Coordinates of C-alpha atoms (C1' of nucleotides) in Angstrom, one line a residue:
Chain A
M21 CA 131.5 85.7 70.0
D22 CA 127.9 86.4 70.8
S23 CA 128.4 85.0 74.3
K24 CA 125.8 86.1 76.7
V25 CA 126.4 89.3 78.4
R26 CA 127.5 88.9 82.0
V27 CA 128.3 91.7 84.4
R28 CA 129.0 91.8 88.1
F29 CA 128.9 94.1 91.0
A30 CA 131.6 93.2 93.5
P31 CA 131.4 95.1 96.7
S32 CA 133.4 94.4 99.9
P33 CA 131.1 94.0 102.9
T34 CA 132.5 96.7 105.0
G35 CA 129.5 98.9 105.7
G36 CA 126.4 100.6 104.3
L37 CA 125.9 100.9 100.6
H38 CA 126.7 104.3 99.4
I39 CA 124.6 105.8 96.5
G40 CA 127.8 105.7 94.3
G41 CA 127.7 102.0 94.8
V42 CA 124.1 101.8 94.0
R43 CA 124.7 103.6 90.8
T44 CA 127.4 101.2 89.9
V45 CA 124.9 98.4 90.5
L46 CA 122.3 100.3 88.4
F47 CA 124.5 100.8 85.4
N48 CA 125.6 97.1 85.5
Y49 CA 122.1 96.0 85.8
L50 CA 120.7 98.3 83.1
F51 CA 123.5 97.2 80.7
A52 CA 122.9 93.5 81.4
K53 CA 119.1 93.7 81.1
H54 CA 119.3 95.9 78.0
H55 CA 121.3 93.1 76.4
G56 CA 119.4 90.3 77.9
G57 CA 122.3 89.3 80.1
D58 CA 123.0 88.3 83.6
F59 CA 123.8 90.4 86.6
I60 CA 126.0 88.8 89.3
L61 CA 126.6 89.8 92.8
R62 CA 130.1 88.7 94.1
I63 CA 131.2 89.5 97.6
E64 CA 134.9 90.6 97.8
D65 CA 135.6 89.7 101.4
T66 CA 139.2 89.1 101.0
D67 CA 140.2 91.5 103.8
Q68 CA 139.2 89.8 107.0
S69 CA 140.3 92.8 109.0
R70 CA 137.7 94.9 107.4
F71 CA 134.9 92.4 107.5
V72 CA 131.7 93.7 109.1
P73 CA 129.0 91.3 110.1
G74 CA 125.7 92.1 108.5
A75 CA 127.1 94.1 105.8
E76 CA 126.6 91.4 103.1
Q77 CA 123.0 90.9 104.1
Y78 CA 122.5 94.7 104.0
I79 CA 123.8 94.9 100.5
M80 CA 121.4 92.2 99.4
D81 CA 118.5 93.8 101.2
T82 CA 119.4 97.1 99.6
L83 CA 119.5 95.5 96.1
A84 CA 116.1 93.9 96.7
W85 CA 114.6 97.2 97.8
C86 CA 116.0 99.0 94.8
G87 CA 114.6 96.3 92.6
L88 CA 118.0 95.4 91.2
S89 CA 118.1 91.8 92.2
P90 CA 121.1 89.7 91.0
D91 CA 120.6 86.6 88.8
E92 CA 123.4 85.0 90.7
S93 CA 124.7 85.7 94.2
P94 CA 125.8 84.2 97.5
A95 CA 122.1 84.0 98.4
V96 CA 120.6 82.6 95.2
G97 CA 123.6 80.7 94.0
G98 CA 124.4 80.0 90.4
D99 CA 126.5 78.0 88.1
Y100 CA 129.7 79.7 89.2
A101 CA 129.4 79.4 93.0
P102 CA 130.7 80.1 95.5
Y103 CA 130.2 83.9 95.1
R104 CA 132.1 84.9 98.1
Q105 CA 135.8 85.3 97.5
S106 CA 136.7 84.1 101.0
E107 CA 135.1 80.8 100.0
R108 CA 137.2 80.7 96.8
K109 CA 140.5 81.3 98.6
H110 CA 141.9 78.0 97.3
L111 CA 141.4 79.0 93.7
Y112 CA 143.8 81.9 93.6
K113 CA 147.1 80.5 94.8
K114 CA 147.3 78.3 91.6
Y115 CA 147.3 81.3 89.5
A116 CA 149.9 83.1 91.6
D117 CA 152.1 80.0 91.4
Q118 CA 151.6 80.0 87.6
L119 CA 152.7 83.7 87.4
I120 CA 155.9 82.9 89.4
A121 CA 156.7 79.9 87.3
D122 CA 156.2 82.0 84.2
G123 CA 158.5 84.7 85.6
Y124 CA 155.8 87.3 85.9
A125 CA 155.7 87.4 89.6
Y126 CA 157.9 86.8 92.6
Y127 CA 157.9 86.0 96.3
A128 CA 158.5 89.0 98.6
F129 CA 159.4 88.4 102.3
D130 CA 159.5 92.0 103.5
T131 CA 157.5 92.5 106.7
P132 CA 155.1 95.4 107.0
A133 CA 157.7 97.0 109.3
D134 CA 160.4 96.7 106.6
L135 CA 158.1 98.4 104.1
E136 CA 157.2 101.1 106.5
N137 CA 160.8 101.8 107.2
K138 CA 161.6 102.0 103.6
R139 CA 158.8 104.3 102.9
N140 CA 160.0 106.6 105.7
E141 CA 163.6 106.4 104.4
I142 CA 162.8 107.1 100.7
P143 CA 160.2 109.7 99.8
N144 CA 157.7 108.4 97.2
F145 CA 159.0 104.9 97.6
Q146 CA 157.8 102.5 95.0
Y147 CA 158.3 98.8 95.1
N148 CA 159.5 98.6 91.5
K149 CA 162.5 98.1 89.2
A150 CA 164.4 100.8 91.0
H151 CA 164.0 99.3 94.5
R152 CA 163.2 95.6 94.0
N153 CA 166.8 94.6 94.5
E154 CA 167.1 96.4 97.8
M155 CA 164.3 94.4 99.2
K156 CA 163.9 90.8 100.4
N157 CA 162.4 88.8 97.6
S158 CA 163.0 86.0 95.2
I159 CA 164.6 88.4 92.8
S160 CA 167.2 89.9 95.2
L161 CA 167.8 86.6 97.1
S162 CA 169.6 83.5 95.8
E163 CA 167.4 80.4 95.0
N164 CA 168.7 78.6 98.1
E165 CA 167.9 81.5 100.4
V166 CA 164.4 81.6 98.9
N167 CA 163.9 77.9 99.4
D168 CA 165.0 78.1 103.0
L169 CA 162.7 80.9 103.7
L170 CA 159.8 79.1 102.1
K171 CA 160.7 75.8 104.0
N172 CA 160.7 77.7 107.3
N173 CA 157.2 79.0 106.6
T174 CA 158.4 82.6 106.4
P175 CA 155.4 84.7 105.6
Y176 CA 155.5 86.0 102.1
V177 CA 153.4 87.8 99.6
V178 CA 153.5 87.4 95.8
R179 CA 154.1 90.5 93.8
I180 CA 153.7 91.1 90.1
I181 CA 156.8 92.3 88.1
M182 CA 155.8 95.6 86.4
P183 CA 157.7 95.7 83.2
E184 CA 159.8 98.7 82.3
Q185 CA 158.5 101.2 79.9
E186 CA 155.8 99.2 78.3
T187 CA 152.8 101.1 77.2
L188 CA 149.6 99.4 78.0
S189 CA 146.3 100.6 76.6
F190 CA 142.8 99.5 76.4
N191 CA 139.5 100.8 75.1
D192 CA 137.3 102.0 77.9
L193 CA 133.7 101.9 76.8
I194 CA 133.1 105.4 78.3
R195 CA 136.4 107.1 77.8
G196 CA 137.8 105.6 74.7
E197 CA 141.5 104.6 74.5
V198 CA 143.3 105.0 77.8
S199 CA 147.0 104.2 78.1
F200 CA 149.6 103.9 80.8
D201 CA 153.3 103.5 81.0
T202 CA 154.0 100.4 83.2
S203 CA 157.0 102.1 84.7
T204 CA 154.8 104.4 86.7
V205 CA 153.1 101.6 88.6
D206 CA 154.7 99.5 91.3
D207 CA 154.9 95.8 91.8
K208 CA 151.5 95.2 93.3
V209 CA 150.9 92.5 95.8
L210 CA 148.8 89.7 94.3
L211 CA 148.6 87.3 97.1
K212 CA 148.8 88.4 100.7
A213 CA 150.7 86.7 103.5
D214 CA 147.5 85.1 104.8
G215 CA 147.0 83.4 101.5
M216 CA 144.1 85.7 100.4
P217 CA 144.4 87.3 97.0
T218 CA 144.3 91.1 96.8
Y219 CA 141.6 92.8 94.7
H220 CA 143.9 92.8 91.7
L221 CA 144.4 89.1 91.5
A222 CA 140.9 88.1 92.6
V223 CA 139.0 90.4 90.2
V224 CA 140.9 89.0 87.2
V225 CA 140.6 85.4 88.2
D226 CA 137.0 85.6 89.2
D227 CA 135.9 87.6 86.2
H228 CA 137.6 84.9 84.1
L229 CA 136.1 82.0 86.0
M230 CA 132.6 83.6 86.1
K231 CA 132.8 84.4 82.4
I232 CA 132.3 88.1 82.9
T233 CA 132.0 89.9 79.6
H234 CA 131.8 93.5 80.7
A235 CA 133.3 95.0 83.8
F236 CA 132.1 98.4 85.1
R237 CA 133.5 100.0 88.2
G238 CA 134.1 103.5 89.6
E239 CA 136.6 105.8 88.1
E240 CA 138.9 105.4 91.1
W241 CA 140.0 102.1 89.7
L242 CA 141.3 103.5 86.5
P243 CA 145.0 103.8 87.7
S244 CA 145.1 100.1 88.6
A245 CA 143.8 99.0 85.2
P246 CA 147.3 98.3 83.9
V247 CA 147.8 95.7 86.6
H248 CA 144.7 94.0 85.6
I249 CA 145.5 94.1 81.9
L250 CA 148.8 92.5 82.6
L251 CA 147.3 89.9 84.6
W252 CA 144.8 89.1 81.8
K253 CA 147.6 88.9 79.3
Y254 CA 149.7 86.6 81.5
L255 CA 146.9 84.4 82.7
F256 CA 144.0 84.1 80.2
G257 CA 144.9 86.1 77.2
L258 CA 143.9 89.6 76.3
N259 CA 141.3 88.5 73.8
H260 CA 139.2 87.0 76.7
M261 CA 139.4 90.1 78.8
P262 CA 136.1 91.7 79.6
Q263 CA 135.4 95.1 78.2
W264 CA 136.0 97.8 80.8
A265 CA 134.1 100.9 81.6
H266 CA 135.1 103.3 84.3
L267 CA 132.1 105.2 85.7
P268 CA 132.3 108.8 86.7
L269 CA 132.2 109.6 90.4
I270 CA 129.4 111.1 92.4
L271 CA 130.8 114.3 94.0
K272 CA 130.1 116.4 97.0
P273 CA 127.4 119.0 96.4
E274 CA 129.5 122.0 97.1
G275 CA 133.3 121.7 97.4
H276 CA 135.1 119.0 95.6
G277 CA 135.8 115.3 96.0
K278 CA 133.9 112.1 96.2
L279 CA 130.6 112.2 98.1
S280 CA 131.1 110.6 101.5
K281 CA 129.0 109.5 104.4
R282 CA 130.3 112.5 106.3
D283 CA 128.9 114.9 103.7
G284 CA 125.5 113.5 104.3
E285 CA 125.8 114.0 108.1
R286 CA 127.2 117.5 107.6
L287 CA 124.6 118.7 105.1
G288 CA 121.7 116.7 106.4
F289 CA 120.8 114.3 103.7
P290 CA 121.3 110.5 103.3
V291 CA 124.2 109.0 101.4
F292 CA 123.5 105.3 102.1
A293 CA 120.5 103.6 100.4
M294 CA 119.0 102.3 103.6
D295 CA 119.6 102.8 107.2
W296 CA 122.8 101.2 108.4
M297 CA 124.1 100.6 111.9
D298 CA 127.7 99.7 112.3
P299 CA 127.6 96.7 114.6
N300 CA 131.0 97.6 116.2
T301 CA 130.6 101.3 116.8
K302 CA 126.8 101.3 117.0
E303 CA 126.9 104.3 114.8
Q304 CA 123.6 104.8 112.9
T305 CA 123.5 106.2 109.4
I306 CA 120.3 107.2 107.7
G307 CA 119.2 105.9 104.4
F308 CA 117.2 107.2 101.5
K309 CA 114.6 104.5 102.2
E310 CA 114.0 105.6 105.8
R311 CA 114.1 109.3 104.8
G312 CA 111.1 108.6 102.7
F313 CA 112.3 108.0 99.2
L314 CA 110.7 105.6 96.9
P315 CA 113.1 103.2 95.3
E316 CA 111.8 104.2 91.8
A317 CA 112.9 107.7 92.6
L318 CA 116.3 106.8 93.9
I319 CA 116.9 104.7 90.8
N320 CA 115.6 107.4 88.5
L321 CA 117.8 110.2 90.1
L322 CA 120.9 108.0 90.1
A323 CA 120.4 107.0 86.5
L324 CA 120.2 110.7 85.5
L325 CA 123.4 111.5 87.4
G326 CA 125.8 110.9 84.6
W327 CA 123.5 109.6 82.0
N328 CA 120.6 110.8 79.8
D329 CA 118.8 109.6 76.8
G330 CA 119.6 112.6 74.6
T331 CA 116.1 114.1 75.0
D332 CA 114.6 116.3 77.7
K333 CA 112.9 113.3 79.4
E334 CA 113.9 113.0 83.0
I335 CA 111.4 110.7 84.6
F336 CA 112.1 107.1 83.7
S337 CA 110.8 103.8 85.1
I338 CA 113.2 101.0 85.4
D339 CA 111.8 99.4 82.3
E340 CA 112.3 102.6 80.4
L341 CA 115.8 102.9 81.6
I342 CA 116.5 99.3 80.6
A343 CA 115.2 100.0 77.1
Q344 CA 117.0 103.3 76.7
F345 CA 120.3 102.7 78.5
S346 CA 123.6 102.9 76.7
L347 CA 127.1 103.4 77.9
A348 CA 127.8 105.7 74.9
R349 CA 125.7 108.3 76.7
V350 CA 127.4 108.0 80.1
H351 CA 129.4 111.0 81.0
K352 CA 133.1 111.1 81.5
G353 CA 133.1 113.8 84.3
G354 CA 131.9 113.4 87.8
A355 CA 128.5 114.8 88.9
K356 CA 127.9 116.8 92.0
F357 CA 125.0 115.5 94.0
D358 CA 122.1 117.9 94.5
Y359 CA 119.7 116.9 97.3
E360 CA 117.0 119.5 96.1
K361 CA 116.9 117.8 92.7
A362 CA 116.8 114.4 94.4
K363 CA 113.7 115.4 96.3
W364 CA 112.1 116.7 93.1
F365 CA 112.5 113.2 91.6
N366 CA 110.9 111.8 94.6
Q367 CA 108.0 114.2 94.4
E368 CA 107.5 113.2 90.8
W369 CA 107.3 109.6 91.8
I370 CA 105.0 110.2 94.6
K371 CA 102.6 111.9 92.1
K372 CA 102.9 108.9 89.9
T373 CA 102.2 106.4 92.6
D374 CA 98.5 105.6 93.3
N375 CA 97.1 106.4 96.7
D376 CA 96.4 102.9 97.8
Q377 CA 100.0 102.0 97.2
L378 CA 101.2 105.1 98.9
A379 CA 99.1 104.3 101.9
T380 CA 100.9 101.0 102.5
L381 CA 104.3 102.8 102.1
V382 CA 103.3 105.7 104.4
K383 CA 101.8 103.6 107.1
P384 CA 105.1 102.6 108.7
F385 CA 105.9 106.3 109.0
Y386 CA 102.7 106.9 110.8
D387 CA 103.5 103.9 113.1
D388 CA 106.9 105.4 113.9
A389 CA 105.3 108.8 114.7
Q390 CA 102.8 106.9 116.9
I391 CA 99.8 108.2 115.0
E392 CA 97.1 105.7 114.9
V393 CA 95.5 104.9 111.6
H394 CA 92.2 103.2 112.4
E395 CA 90.9 103.0 108.9
P396 CA 93.1 102.3 106.0
A397 CA 90.6 103.9 103.7
Y398 CA 90.7 107.1 105.6
L399 CA 94.5 107.2 105.2
V400 CA 94.0 106.7 101.4
K401 CA 91.6 109.6 101.4
V402 CA 94.0 111.9 103.3
I403 CA 96.8 110.9 101.0
G404 CA 94.7 112.0 98.0
L405 CA 94.2 115.4 99.7
I406 CA 97.9 116.1 100.5
K407 CA 100.1 114.2 98.1
D408 CA 100.7 117.2 95.9
R409 CA 102.6 118.9 98.7
C410 CA 104.8 116.0 99.7
H411 CA 108.3 115.6 98.6
L412 CA 109.3 112.7 100.9
L413 CA 107.1 110.0 102.4
Y414 CA 107.8 111.6 105.8
D415 CA 106.0 114.7 104.6
F416 CA 102.8 112.7 104.8
I417 CA 103.2 113.0 108.5
T418 CA 103.9 116.7 108.7
Q419 CA 101.2 117.5 106.2
G420 CA 98.7 114.9 107.4
S421 CA 99.0 114.2 111.1
F422 CA 96.2 116.7 111.9
F423 CA 93.8 114.5 110.0
F424 CA 94.3 111.9 112.7
K425 CA 94.7 113.9 115.8
A426 CA 94.1 117.5 116.8
P427 CA 97.1 119.7 116.8
T428 CA 98.5 120.5 120.1
E429 CA 100.7 123.3 118.9
I430 CA 98.5 126.2 117.6
D431 CA 100.2 129.2 116.0
T432 CA 98.1 131.6 118.1
A433 CA 100.6 134.4 117.4
S434 CA 99.5 134.5 113.8
I435 CA 95.8 134.6 114.8
L436 CA 96.3 137.2 117.6
A437 CA 97.9 139.7 115.1
K438 CA 94.5 140.6 113.8
W439 CA 92.2 139.2 116.5
E440 CA 89.1 141.1 117.6
E441 CA 86.1 140.7 119.7
K442 CA 83.7 140.2 116.7
K443 CA 85.8 137.3 115.4
Q444 CA 85.6 135.7 118.8
A445 CA 81.8 136.0 118.6
F446 CA 81.7 134.7 115.0
F447 CA 83.6 131.5 115.9
T448 CA 81.6 131.0 119.1
E449 CA 78.4 131.1 117.1
L450 CA 80.0 128.8 114.5
T451 CA 80.7 126.1 117.0
A452 CA 77.1 126.5 118.2
A453 CA 75.9 126.1 114.6
Y454 CA 78.1 123.0 114.2
A455 CA 76.7 121.6 117.5
E456 CA 73.2 122.0 116.1
M457 CA 74.1 120.3 112.9
I458 CA 75.5 117.4 114.8
T459 CA 72.4 117.1 116.9
N460 CA 70.4 117.0 113.6
G461 CA 72.5 114.1 112.5
D462 CA 74.4 116.0 109.9
T463 CA 77.8 115.0 111.1
Q464 CA 79.7 115.0 107.9
P465 CA 78.4 117.7 105.5
V466 CA 80.3 118.1 102.1
A467 CA 82.9 120.7 101.8
A468 CA 80.9 122.9 99.4
D469 CA 78.0 123.2 101.8
L470 CA 80.2 124.0 104.7
E471 CA 81.7 126.8 102.7
I472 CA 78.3 128.3 101.8
H473 CA 77.3 128.1 105.4
F474 CA 80.5 129.6 106.7
K475 CA 80.3 132.6 104.3
A476 CA 76.6 133.2 105.1
L477 CA 77.4 133.4 108.7
A478 CA 80.3 135.7 108.1
T479 CA 78.0 138.0 106.2
T480 CA 75.6 138.0 109.2
H481 CA 78.5 139.1 111.4
E482 CA 79.6 141.7 108.8
I483 CA 83.1 140.2 108.6
K484 CA 84.8 139.5 105.3
P485 CA 85.1 135.7 105.0
G486 CA 88.8 136.3 103.9
D487 CA 89.5 137.7 107.3
L488 CA 88.3 134.6 109.0
M489 CA 89.9 132.0 106.8
L490 CA 93.4 132.1 108.3
P491 CA 92.4 132.0 111.9
F492 CA 90.0 129.2 111.0
R493 CA 92.7 127.2 109.3
I494 CA 95.2 127.6 112.1
M495 CA 92.5 126.4 114.6
L496 CA 92.0 123.3 112.6
V497 CA 95.6 122.3 111.6
G498 CA 97.7 124.4 113.9
G499 CA 99.5 126.4 111.3
K500 CA 99.5 128.0 107.9
F501 CA 99.6 124.9 105.7
G502 CA 97.4 122.1 104.4
P503 CA 94.6 121.6 101.8
G504 CA 91.3 123.5 101.7
V505 CA 89.8 124.1 105.1
F506 CA 86.4 122.9 104.2
E507 CA 87.8 119.7 102.8
I508 CA 89.6 119.2 106.0
I509 CA 86.4 119.6 108.0
Q510 CA 84.6 117.2 105.8
A511 CA 87.4 114.6 106.4
I512 CA 87.7 115.1 110.1
E513 CA 84.0 115.5 110.7
L514 CA 82.1 118.2 112.4
K515 CA 82.5 117.1 115.9
D516 CA 86.2 117.1 115.8
A517 CA 86.3 120.5 114.0
K518 CA 84.0 122.0 116.6
E519 CA 86.3 120.8 119.4
R520 CA 89.4 122.2 117.7
I521 CA 87.7 125.6 117.4
E522 CA 86.7 125.6 121.0
Y523 CA 90.2 124.6 122.1
S524 CA 91.7 127.4 120.2
L525 CA 89.2 129.9 121.4
K526 CA 90.1 128.9 124.9
L527 CA 93.8 129.4 124.2
L528 CA 93.1 132.8 122.7
S529 CA 91.0 134.1 125.6
N530 CA 93.8 133.3 127.9
K531 CA 96.2 135.6 126.1
Chain Q
rG25 C1' 156.0 114.7 93.8
rG26 C1' 154.3 111.0 89.8
rA27 C1' 150.6 108.9 86.7
rG28 C1' 145.7 108.8 84.9
rC29 C1' 141.1 111.2 84.1
rG30 C1' 138.1 115.4 83.8
rU31 C1' 136.2 120.9 82.9
rU32 C1' 128.9 124.3 79.2
rC33 C1' 124.2 128.6 83.8
rG34 C1' 124.8 127.9 91.4
rA35 C1' 123.6 122.2 90.3
rC36 C1' 122.2 118.1 86.7
rU37 C1' 122.7 118.3 81.6
rA38 C1' 121.5 119.2 75.7
rA39 C1' 123.8 120.8 71.3
rG40 C1' 129.7 117.1 68.8
rG41 C1' 132.0 122.7 63.0
rG42 C1' 126.8 127.2 61.4
rU43 C1' 121.2 127.6 67.2
rU44 C1' 119.1 134.3 69.9
rA45 C1' 123.9 127.9 73.3
rG46 C1' 118.0 124.4 74.8
rG47 C1' 115.7 121.7 79.1
rU48 C1' 115.3 120.3 84.4
rC49 C1' 116.4 121.6 89.9
rA50 C1' 117.3 125.8 92.8
rC51 C1' 116.5 131.3 92.9
rC52 C1' 113.2 135.8 91.5
rU53 C1' 108.5 138.0 89.4
rC54 C1' 103.5 137.3 88.0
rC55 C1' 98.8 134.3 87.5
rC56 C1' 95.8 130.7 90.1
rU57 C1' 94.8 129.7 95.2
rU58 C1' 90.7 133.7 101.1
rU59 C1' 97.0 129.2 103.9
rC60 C1' 101.1 126.2 102.3
rA61 C1' 101.8 123.6 98.1
rC62 C1' 100.4 121.8 93.2
rG63 C1' 99.7 123.9 88.3
rG64 C1' 100.5 128.0 84.6
rA65 C1' 103.4 132.3 82.4
rG66 C1' 107.9 134.9 82.5
rG67 C1' 113.0 136.2 84.4
rU68 C1' 118.2 136.0 86.3
rA69 C1' 122.2 132.7 84.8
rA70 C1' 127.1 129.1 81.3
rU71 C1' 130.9 127.2 76.9
rA72 C1' 138.0 127.8 82.5
rC73 C1' 142.1 130.7 80.0
rG74 C1' 145.5 131.5 75.8
rG75 C1' 146.9 130.2 71.1
rG76 C1' 146.0 127.8 66.5
rU77 C1' 143.0 125.1 62.1
rU78 C1' 138.5 127.2 59.6
rC79 C1' 134.6 131.6 55.8
rG80 C1' 132.8 129.9 60.6
rA81 C1' 134.8 126.7 67.0
rA82 C1' 131.4 125.1 73.1
rU83 C1' 132.4 121.4 69.3
rC84 C1' 138.9 119.7 66.1
rC85 C1' 144.5 120.6 67.6
rC86 C1' 148.3 122.5 71.1
rG87 C1' 149.5 124.8 75.6
rU88 C1' 148.1 126.6 80.5
rA89 C1' 145.1 126.7 84.7
rC90 C1' 142.0 124.4 87.9
rG91 C1' 139.7 120.0 89.9
rC92 C1' 139.4 114.9 90.9
rU93 C1' 141.2 109.8 91.4
rC94 C1' 145.1 106.6 92.4
rU95 C1' 150.0 106.3 94.3
rA96 C1' 148.4 100.0 101.1
rC97 C1' 149.7 92.7 102.4
rC98 C1' 141.9 98.3 101.5
rA99 C1' 138.7 97.5 98.0

RNA sequence: GGAGCGUUCGACUAAGGGUUAGGUCACCUCCCUUUCACGGAGGUAAUACGGGUUCGAAUCCCGUACGCUCUACCA
């Protein structure tokens, strides 16, 4: 007993990492760290036809960005290396052979075409007790025939014999007791014709070899649990089997069904953790990272999708999650993904993050938008002014670009609605006043003084300051948004402000 | 079709025999704000259905409906 907790995430490197996958990682990680255990990354690349170059590196990069780095992996190694199943190919055959020797499995020589035909011929065909004998395998054929086929290097697979009417049950850490009748599942392939194991064999063998104590995976795996239980029973003993937990699915926001990459494209939000480009199709898929999410926020929102600590608390740091996490509080039912709530989590994390740190995170977005940031300190200051109105890191561009360069698009329509001659005169005089201040060396007056000055001038012109604020703001930022106007002027400095007013006045007089 | 799993406001969820069924997102109203936000105060809104058990059921039991997952030499 008391063996160290060891959990694993075992993805196949076939593309970008879906947030469902990230959450599986997260729950594994939280459970391991909560119990002072190890989190292992194992790459399940047994299907060479689906192998995608770069996908494995992408997975590791994603885990690193999320702060969920494995204790053992193909990259960092560990006592149970190798961590790629393709490099462990030689290990599996032995167990398949053992199963055959013990009468729990058999050779099957049917070609894919044979199977295809059979499936077309018989509706709901199952390779099981009912049809085993009609197929070409070491149960239906004589020993000599089988030996001849093997001697001639006839391609074969190894299939497990699913027993008749045996009830298999296990205690799922989330769902409680779950049971299956073995008659309802077919004779799954264990070893493929190319010598690679299928998931079923590989997961059992590797979990055993890597001393995995707890195995968590998506709910979609539940129906194949009986196969795995049987394998544990035959190979290593049920008492050594890890404890299973089948995690609820992340569902589409509206309709029903598992959240997919397509839903993101259709509804305009990311589904992958980071940008992914399929090297074959060159298809680009946006990620949460590039959309402007903080990893803390992604982790936080994923943790709360199907789990809570029993209180009203919703904002958790990774350390708090580790401290509070328990499988007992994980939901059984799937959760629909809500992008609005996801953005709320990110906004909360933006508020929690200090301005210096935000500046380094936001800088790449400015670079991408080709907005030059000459002084890092200035960016920090701008961030302080606008962070309350940003949900995504990208919002720091839309909410802040005018601090770095004058807006080119001016919402003149909104100004024109109530534009009059005396306002024109007012702003003309304002620019003159600013010019004079600049000449006097007062280039960056404080916001409060600017406001006093502005209001005094408005009074002189017999205009309510309120009637001037909106046009003024639009001249400075281009539209109806942003922090206080006088704070903006203080930041961008008088000369710039003056030029923006003049530019707008020119636009207005042309209309 | 079969098997398994699931079902509380539009969404995420709390309450696990006794609550006016609570919170958060979204939505609406108001306050603050001479913009947009942020912040503050309110509001709309839910126990799938039908039977039991019980003084009392969202909660326990049975059935029904609906949904999802799986049903590959993919994971």
